[in-house]
PDB file of C-alpha atoms in Angstrom:
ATOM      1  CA  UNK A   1      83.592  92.107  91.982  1.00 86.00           C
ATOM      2  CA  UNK A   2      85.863  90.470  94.590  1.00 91.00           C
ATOM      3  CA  UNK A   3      84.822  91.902  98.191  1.00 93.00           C
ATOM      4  CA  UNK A   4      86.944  91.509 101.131  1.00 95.00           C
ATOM      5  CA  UNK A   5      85.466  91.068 104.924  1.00 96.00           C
ATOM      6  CA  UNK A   6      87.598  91.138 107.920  1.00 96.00           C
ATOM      7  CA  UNK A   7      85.304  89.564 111.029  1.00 92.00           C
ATOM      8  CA  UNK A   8      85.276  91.363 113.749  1.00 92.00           C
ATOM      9  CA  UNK A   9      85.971  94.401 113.213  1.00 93.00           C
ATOM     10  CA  UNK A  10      87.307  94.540 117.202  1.00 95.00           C
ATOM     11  CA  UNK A  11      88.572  92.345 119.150  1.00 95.00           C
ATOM     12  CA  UNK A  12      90.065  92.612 122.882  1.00 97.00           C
ATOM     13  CA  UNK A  13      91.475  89.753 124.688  1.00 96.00           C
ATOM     14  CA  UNK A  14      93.646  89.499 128.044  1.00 97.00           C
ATOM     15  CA  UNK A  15      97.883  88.937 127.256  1.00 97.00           C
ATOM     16  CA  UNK A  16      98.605  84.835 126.894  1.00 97.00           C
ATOM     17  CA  UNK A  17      95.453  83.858 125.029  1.00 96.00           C
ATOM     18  CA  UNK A  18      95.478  82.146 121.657  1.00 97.00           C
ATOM     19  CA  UNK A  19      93.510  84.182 118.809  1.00 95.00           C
ATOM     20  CA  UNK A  20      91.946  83.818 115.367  1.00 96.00           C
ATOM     21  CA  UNK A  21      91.247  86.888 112.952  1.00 97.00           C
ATOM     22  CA  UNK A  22      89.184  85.943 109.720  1.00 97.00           C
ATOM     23  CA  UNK A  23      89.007  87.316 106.710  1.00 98.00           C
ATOM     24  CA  UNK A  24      86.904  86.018 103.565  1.00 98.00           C
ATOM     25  CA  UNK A  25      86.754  86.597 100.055  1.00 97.00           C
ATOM     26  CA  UNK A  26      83.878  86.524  97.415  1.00 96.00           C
ATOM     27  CA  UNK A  27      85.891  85.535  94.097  1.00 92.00           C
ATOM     28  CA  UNK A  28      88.354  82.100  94.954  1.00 91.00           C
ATOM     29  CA  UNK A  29      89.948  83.074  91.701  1.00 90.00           C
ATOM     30  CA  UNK A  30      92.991  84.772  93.830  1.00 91.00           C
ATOM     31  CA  UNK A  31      96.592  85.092  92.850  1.00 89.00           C
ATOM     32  CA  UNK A  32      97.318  84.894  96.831  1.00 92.00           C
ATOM     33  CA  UNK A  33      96.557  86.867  99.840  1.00 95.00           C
ATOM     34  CA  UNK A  34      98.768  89.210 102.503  1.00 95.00           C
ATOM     35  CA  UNK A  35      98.392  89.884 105.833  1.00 97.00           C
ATOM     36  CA  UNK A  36      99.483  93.246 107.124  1.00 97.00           C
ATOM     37  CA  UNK A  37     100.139  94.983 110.533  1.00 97.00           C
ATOM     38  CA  UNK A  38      99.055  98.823 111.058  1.00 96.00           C
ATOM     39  CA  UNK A  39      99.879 100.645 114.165  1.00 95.00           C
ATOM     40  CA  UNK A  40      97.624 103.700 115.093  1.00 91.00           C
ATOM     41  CA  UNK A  41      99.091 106.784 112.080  1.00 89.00           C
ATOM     42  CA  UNK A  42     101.800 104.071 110.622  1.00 92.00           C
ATOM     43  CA  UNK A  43     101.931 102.055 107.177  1.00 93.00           C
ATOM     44  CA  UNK A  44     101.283  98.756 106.752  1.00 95.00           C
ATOM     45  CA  UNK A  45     104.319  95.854 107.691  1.00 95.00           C
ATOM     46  CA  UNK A  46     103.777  92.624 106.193  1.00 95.00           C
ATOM     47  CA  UNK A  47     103.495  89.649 107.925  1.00 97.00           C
ATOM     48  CA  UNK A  48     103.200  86.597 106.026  1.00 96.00           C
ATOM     49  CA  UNK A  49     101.894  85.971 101.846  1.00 94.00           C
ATOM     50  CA  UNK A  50     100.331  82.980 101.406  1.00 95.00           C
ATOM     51  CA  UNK A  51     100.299  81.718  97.547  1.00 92.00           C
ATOM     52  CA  UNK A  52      97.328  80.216  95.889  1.00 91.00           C
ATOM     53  CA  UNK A  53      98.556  77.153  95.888  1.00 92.00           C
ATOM     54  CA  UNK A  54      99.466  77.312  99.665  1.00 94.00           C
ATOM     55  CA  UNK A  55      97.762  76.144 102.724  1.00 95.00           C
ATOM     56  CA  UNK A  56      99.521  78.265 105.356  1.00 95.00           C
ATOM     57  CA  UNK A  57     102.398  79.803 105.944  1.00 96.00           C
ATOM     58  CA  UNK A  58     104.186  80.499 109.789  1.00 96.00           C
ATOM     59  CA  UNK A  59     106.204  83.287 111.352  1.00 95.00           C
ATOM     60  CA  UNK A  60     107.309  83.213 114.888  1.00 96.00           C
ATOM     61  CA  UNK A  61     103.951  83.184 116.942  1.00 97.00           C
ATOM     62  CA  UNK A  62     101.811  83.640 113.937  1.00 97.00           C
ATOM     63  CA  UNK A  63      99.938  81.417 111.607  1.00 97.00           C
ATOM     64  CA  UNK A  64      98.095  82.180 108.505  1.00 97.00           C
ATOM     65  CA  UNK A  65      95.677  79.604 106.493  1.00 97.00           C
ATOM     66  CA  UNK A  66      94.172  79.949 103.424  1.00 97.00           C
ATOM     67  CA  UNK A  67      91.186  77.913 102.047  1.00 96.00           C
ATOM     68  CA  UNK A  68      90.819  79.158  98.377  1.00 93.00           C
ATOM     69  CA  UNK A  69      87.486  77.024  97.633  1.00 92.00           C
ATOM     70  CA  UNK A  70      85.646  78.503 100.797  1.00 95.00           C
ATOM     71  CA  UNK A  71      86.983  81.731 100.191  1.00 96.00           C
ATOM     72  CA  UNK A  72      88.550  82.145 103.848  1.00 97.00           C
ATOM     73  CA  UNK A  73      92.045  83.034 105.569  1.00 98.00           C
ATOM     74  CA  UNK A  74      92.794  82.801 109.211  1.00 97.00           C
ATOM     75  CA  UNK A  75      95.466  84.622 111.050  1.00 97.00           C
ATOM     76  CA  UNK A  76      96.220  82.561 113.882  1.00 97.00           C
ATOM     77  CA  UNK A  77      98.116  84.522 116.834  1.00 97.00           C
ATOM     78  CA  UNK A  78      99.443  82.576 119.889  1.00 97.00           C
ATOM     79  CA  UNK A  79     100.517  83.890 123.191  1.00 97.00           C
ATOM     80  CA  UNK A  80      99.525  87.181 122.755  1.00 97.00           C
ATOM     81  CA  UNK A  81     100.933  90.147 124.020  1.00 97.00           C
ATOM     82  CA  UNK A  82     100.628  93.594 124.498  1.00 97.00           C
ATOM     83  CA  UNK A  83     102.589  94.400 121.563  1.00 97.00           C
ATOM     84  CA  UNK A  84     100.286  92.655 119.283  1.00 97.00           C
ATOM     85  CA  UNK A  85      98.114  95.331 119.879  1.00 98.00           C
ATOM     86  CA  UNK A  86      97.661  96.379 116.571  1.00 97.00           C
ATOM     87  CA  UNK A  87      94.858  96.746 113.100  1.00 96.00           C
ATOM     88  CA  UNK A  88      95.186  93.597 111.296  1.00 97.00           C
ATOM     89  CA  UNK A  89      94.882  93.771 107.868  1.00 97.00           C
ATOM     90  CA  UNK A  90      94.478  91.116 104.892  1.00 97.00           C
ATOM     91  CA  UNK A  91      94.324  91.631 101.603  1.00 95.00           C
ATOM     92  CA  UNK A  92      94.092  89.188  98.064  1.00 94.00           C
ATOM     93  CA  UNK A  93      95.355  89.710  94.648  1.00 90.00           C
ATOM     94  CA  UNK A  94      93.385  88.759  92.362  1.00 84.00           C
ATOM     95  CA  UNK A  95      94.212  86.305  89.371  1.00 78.00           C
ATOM     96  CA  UNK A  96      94.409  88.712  86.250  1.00 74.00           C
ATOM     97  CA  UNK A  97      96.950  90.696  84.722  1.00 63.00           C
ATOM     98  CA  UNK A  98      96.367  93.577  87.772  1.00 68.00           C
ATOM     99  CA  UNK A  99      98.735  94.323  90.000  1.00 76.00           C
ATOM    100  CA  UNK A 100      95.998  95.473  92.562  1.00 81.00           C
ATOM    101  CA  UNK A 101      95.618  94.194  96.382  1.00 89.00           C
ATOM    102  CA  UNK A 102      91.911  94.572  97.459  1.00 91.00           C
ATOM    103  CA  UNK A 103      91.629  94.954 101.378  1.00 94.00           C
ATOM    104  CA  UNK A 104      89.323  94.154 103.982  1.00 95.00           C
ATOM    105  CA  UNK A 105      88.715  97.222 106.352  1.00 93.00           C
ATOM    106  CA  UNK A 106      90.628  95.668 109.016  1.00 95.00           C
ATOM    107  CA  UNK A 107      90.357  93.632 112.363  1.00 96.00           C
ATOM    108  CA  UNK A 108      91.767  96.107 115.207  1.00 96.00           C
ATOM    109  CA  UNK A 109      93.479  93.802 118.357  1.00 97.00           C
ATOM    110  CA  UNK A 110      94.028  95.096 121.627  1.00 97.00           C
ATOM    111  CA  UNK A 111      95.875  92.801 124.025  1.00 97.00           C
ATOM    112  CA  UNK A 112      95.498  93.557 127.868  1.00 97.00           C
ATOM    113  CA  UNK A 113      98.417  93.398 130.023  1.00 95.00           C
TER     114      UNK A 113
ATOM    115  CA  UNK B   1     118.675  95.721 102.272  1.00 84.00           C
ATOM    116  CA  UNK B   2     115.510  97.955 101.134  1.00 86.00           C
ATOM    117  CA  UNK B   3     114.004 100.805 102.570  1.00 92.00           C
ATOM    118  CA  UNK B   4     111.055 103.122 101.149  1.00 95.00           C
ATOM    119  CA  UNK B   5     110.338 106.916 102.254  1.00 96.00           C
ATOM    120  CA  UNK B   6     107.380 109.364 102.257  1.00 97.00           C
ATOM    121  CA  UNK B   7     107.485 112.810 102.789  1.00 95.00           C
ATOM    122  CA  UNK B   8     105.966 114.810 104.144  1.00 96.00           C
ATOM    123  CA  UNK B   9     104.726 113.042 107.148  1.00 96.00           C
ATOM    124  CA  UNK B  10     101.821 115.295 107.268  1.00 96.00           C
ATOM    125  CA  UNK B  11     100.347 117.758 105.463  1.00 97.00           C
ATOM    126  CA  UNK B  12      97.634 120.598 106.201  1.00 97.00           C
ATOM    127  CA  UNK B  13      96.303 122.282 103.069  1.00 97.00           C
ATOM    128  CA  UNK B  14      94.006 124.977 102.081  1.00 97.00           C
ATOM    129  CA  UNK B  15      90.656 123.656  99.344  1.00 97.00           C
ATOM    130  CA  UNK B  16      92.060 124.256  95.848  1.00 96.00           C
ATOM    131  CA  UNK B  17      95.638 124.092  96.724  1.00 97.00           C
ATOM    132  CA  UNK B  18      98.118 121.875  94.687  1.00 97.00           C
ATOM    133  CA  UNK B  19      99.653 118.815  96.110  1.00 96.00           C
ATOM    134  CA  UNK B  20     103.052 116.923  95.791  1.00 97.00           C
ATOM    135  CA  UNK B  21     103.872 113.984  97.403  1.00 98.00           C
ATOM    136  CA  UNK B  22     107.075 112.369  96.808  1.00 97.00           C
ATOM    137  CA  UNK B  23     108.130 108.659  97.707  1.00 98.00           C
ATOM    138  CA  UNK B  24     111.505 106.739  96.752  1.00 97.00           C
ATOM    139  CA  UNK B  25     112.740 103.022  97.248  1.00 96.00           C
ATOM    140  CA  UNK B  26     116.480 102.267  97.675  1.00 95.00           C
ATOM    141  CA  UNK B  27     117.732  98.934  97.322  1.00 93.00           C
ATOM    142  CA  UNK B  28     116.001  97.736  94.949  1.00 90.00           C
ATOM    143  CA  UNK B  29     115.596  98.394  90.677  1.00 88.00           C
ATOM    144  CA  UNK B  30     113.111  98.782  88.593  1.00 90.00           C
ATOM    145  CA  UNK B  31     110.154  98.143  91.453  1.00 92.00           C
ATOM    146  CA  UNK B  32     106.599  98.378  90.964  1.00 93.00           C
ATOM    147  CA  UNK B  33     105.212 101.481  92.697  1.00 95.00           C
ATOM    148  CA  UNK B  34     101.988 101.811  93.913  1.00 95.00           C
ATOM    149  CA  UNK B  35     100.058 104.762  95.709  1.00 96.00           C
ATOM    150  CA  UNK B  36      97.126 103.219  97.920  1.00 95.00           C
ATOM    151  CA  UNK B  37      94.638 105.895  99.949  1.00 95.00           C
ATOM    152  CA  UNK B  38      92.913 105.023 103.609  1.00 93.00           C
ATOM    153  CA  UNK B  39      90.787 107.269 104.339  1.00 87.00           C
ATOM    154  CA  UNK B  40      88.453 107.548 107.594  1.00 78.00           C
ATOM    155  CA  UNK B  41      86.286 104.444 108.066  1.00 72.00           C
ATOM    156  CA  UNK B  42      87.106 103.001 105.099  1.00 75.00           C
ATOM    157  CA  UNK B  43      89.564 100.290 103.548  1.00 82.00           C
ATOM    158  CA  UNK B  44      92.644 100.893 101.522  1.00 91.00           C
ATOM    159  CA  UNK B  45      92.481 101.913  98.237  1.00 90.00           C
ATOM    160  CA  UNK B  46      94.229 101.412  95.185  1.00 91.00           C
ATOM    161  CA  UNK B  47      94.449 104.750  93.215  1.00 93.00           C
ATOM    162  CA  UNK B  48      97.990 104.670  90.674  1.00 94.00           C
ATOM    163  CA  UNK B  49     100.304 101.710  90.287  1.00 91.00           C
ATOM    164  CA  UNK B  50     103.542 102.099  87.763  1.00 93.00           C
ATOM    165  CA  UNK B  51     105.721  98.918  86.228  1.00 91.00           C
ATOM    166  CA  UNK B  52     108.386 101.618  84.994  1.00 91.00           C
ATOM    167  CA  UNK B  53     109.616 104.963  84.335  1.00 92.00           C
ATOM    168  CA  UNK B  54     106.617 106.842  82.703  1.00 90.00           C
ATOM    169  CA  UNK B  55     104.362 104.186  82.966  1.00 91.00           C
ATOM    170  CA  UNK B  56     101.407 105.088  85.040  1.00 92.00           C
ATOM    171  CA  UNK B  57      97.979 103.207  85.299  1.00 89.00           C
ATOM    172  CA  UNK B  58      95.147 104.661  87.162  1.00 88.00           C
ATOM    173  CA  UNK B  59      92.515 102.539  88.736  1.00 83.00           C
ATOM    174  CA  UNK B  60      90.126 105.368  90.082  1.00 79.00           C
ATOM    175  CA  UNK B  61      89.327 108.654  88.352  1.00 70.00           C
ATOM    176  CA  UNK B  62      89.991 111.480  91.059  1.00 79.00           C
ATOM    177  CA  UNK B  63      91.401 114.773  91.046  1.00 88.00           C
ATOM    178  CA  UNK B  64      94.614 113.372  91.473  1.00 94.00           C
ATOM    179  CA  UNK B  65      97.406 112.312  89.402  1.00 95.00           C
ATOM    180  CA  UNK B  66     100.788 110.358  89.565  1.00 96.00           C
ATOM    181  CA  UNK B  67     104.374 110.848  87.784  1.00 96.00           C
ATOM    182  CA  UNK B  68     107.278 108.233  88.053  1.00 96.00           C
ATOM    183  CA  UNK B  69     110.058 110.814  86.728  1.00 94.00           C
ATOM    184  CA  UNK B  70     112.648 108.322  87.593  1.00 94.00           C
ATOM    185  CA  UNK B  71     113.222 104.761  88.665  1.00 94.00           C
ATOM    186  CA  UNK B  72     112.809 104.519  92.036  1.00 95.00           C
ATOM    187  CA  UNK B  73     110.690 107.776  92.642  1.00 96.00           C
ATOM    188  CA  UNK B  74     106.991 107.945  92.480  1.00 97.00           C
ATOM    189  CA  UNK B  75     104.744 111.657  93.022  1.00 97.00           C
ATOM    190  CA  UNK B  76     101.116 112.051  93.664  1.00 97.00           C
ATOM    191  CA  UNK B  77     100.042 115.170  92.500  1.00 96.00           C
ATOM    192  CA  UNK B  78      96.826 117.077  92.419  1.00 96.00           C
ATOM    193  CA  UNK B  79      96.287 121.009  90.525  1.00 95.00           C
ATOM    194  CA  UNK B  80      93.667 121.999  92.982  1.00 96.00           C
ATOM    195  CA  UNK B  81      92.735 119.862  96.247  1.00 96.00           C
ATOM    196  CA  UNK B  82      89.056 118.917  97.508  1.00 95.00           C
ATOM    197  CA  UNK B  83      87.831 117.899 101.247  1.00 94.00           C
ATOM    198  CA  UNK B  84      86.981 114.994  99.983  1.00 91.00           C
ATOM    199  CA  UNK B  85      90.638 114.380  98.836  1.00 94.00           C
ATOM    200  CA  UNK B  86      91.844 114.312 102.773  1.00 94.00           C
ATOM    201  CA  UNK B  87      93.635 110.665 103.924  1.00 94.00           C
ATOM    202  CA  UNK B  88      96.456 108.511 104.476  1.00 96.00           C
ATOM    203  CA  UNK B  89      98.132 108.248 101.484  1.00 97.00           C
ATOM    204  CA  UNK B  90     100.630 104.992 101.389  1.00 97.00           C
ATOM    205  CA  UNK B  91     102.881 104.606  99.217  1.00 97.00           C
ATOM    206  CA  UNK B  92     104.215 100.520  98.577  1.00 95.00           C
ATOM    207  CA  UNK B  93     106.631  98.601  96.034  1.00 94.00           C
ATOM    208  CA  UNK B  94     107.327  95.032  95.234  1.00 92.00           C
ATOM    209  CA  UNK B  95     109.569  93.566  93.064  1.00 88.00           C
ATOM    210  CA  UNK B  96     109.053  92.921  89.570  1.00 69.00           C
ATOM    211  CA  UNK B  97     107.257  89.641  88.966  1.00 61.00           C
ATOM    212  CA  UNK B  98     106.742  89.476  92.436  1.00 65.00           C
ATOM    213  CA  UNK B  99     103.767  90.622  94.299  1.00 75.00           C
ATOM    214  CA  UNK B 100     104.675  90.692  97.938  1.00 88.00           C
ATOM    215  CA  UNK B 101     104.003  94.415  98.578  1.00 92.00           C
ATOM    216  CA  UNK B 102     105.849  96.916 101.635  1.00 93.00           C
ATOM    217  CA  UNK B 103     104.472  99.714 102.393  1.00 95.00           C
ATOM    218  CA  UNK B 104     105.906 103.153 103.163  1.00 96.00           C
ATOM    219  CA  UNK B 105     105.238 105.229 106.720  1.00 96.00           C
ATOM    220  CA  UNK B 106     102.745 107.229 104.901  1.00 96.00           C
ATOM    221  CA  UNK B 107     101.717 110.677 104.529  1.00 97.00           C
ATOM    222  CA  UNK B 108      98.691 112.235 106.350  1.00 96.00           C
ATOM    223  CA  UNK B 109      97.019 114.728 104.609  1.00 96.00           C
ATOM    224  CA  UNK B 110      94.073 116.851 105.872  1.00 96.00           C
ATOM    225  CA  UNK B 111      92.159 119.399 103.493  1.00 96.00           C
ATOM    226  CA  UNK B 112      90.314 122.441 105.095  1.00 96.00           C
TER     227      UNK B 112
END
């Protein structure tokens, strides 16, 4: 049973620093794996999908990784900002005819001014 | 360019009440829908998914159920609500043979 885990759970850093959010997987056999925003009471905005057969994938001031054999993503988040504040989600699909995402419980960022 | 809606934002029911929750896409056909619940302290989780009209699979047995009465319309219903059935119910879609998923603003719903 694939289990997702999202490390740590909290994570508070001053504005301008450079930041890593993990997330690791128990089964490598994964179609690929999503990263999501959620602001407090909001839905969930993707940010980037990395494909099996991908290493990483960039938007703007983010970075994601994926290393399928060790079972770990990073989210890489440079010059933070206030507005990053924010739960950070990932999530994998997993290689089989379901449709399902299976989520870690979520890294949640708060960036001081 | 596409754009999916919940309704109602939230939602304060009575134990045993029924429950309808409606969510569309626009701008897109024939989506997959999904219906995902988060509820306190706990991850997302996948309860109904649907490749088409009519076609519902359930990955959880619950009191609740789902209808896709047309394309781009998905409901999650329930006859009588329990406490335990309070969340934030999500509602996402991706395109077919794709499986980047969006998610809607979702609906909060709180059972007393």
């Amino acid at each position: 049973k694939q289990e997702v885990t999202q490390i740590p759970a909290a994570l508070s850093v001053p504005e301008g620093e450079n930041l890593v959010l993990n997330c690791s997987f128990t089964d490598s056999a994964i179609y690929n794996l999503q990263w999501f925003r959620q602001d407090p009471g909001k839905g969930l905005t993707s940010l980037l999908l990395i494909q099996s057969s991908q290493r990483e994938q960039t938007s703007g001031r983010l970075n994601a990784s994926l290393d399928k054999s060790s079972g770990r993503s990073t989210l890489y988040i440079a010059a933070s900002q206030p507005g990053d504040s924010a739960t950070y989600l990932c999530a994998v699909r997993q290689m089989d005819s379901s449709y399902k995402l299976i989520f870690g419980s979520g890294t949640r960022l708060l960036v001081r001014p | 360019s596409q754009t999916i809606h919940q309704w109602p934002a939230t939602l304060v029911q009575p134990v045993g009440s029924p429950l309808s929750l409606e969510c569309t896409v626009e701008g897109t056909s024939n989506p997959n829908l999904y219906w995902y619940r988060q509820a306190a302290g706990r991850g997302l989780q996948l309860l109904f998914y649907s490749v088409g009209i009519g076609q519902i699979s359930s990955e959880v047995p619950q009191n609740l159920s789902a209808s896709r009465p047309q394309d781009r319309q998905f409901i999650l219903s329930s006859k009588k609500l329990l406490l335990s059935d309070s969340g934030f119910y999500l509602c996402a879609w991706s395109v077919e043979g794709q499986t980047e998923q969006f998610f809607g603003p979702g609906t909060r719903l709180t059972v007393l």
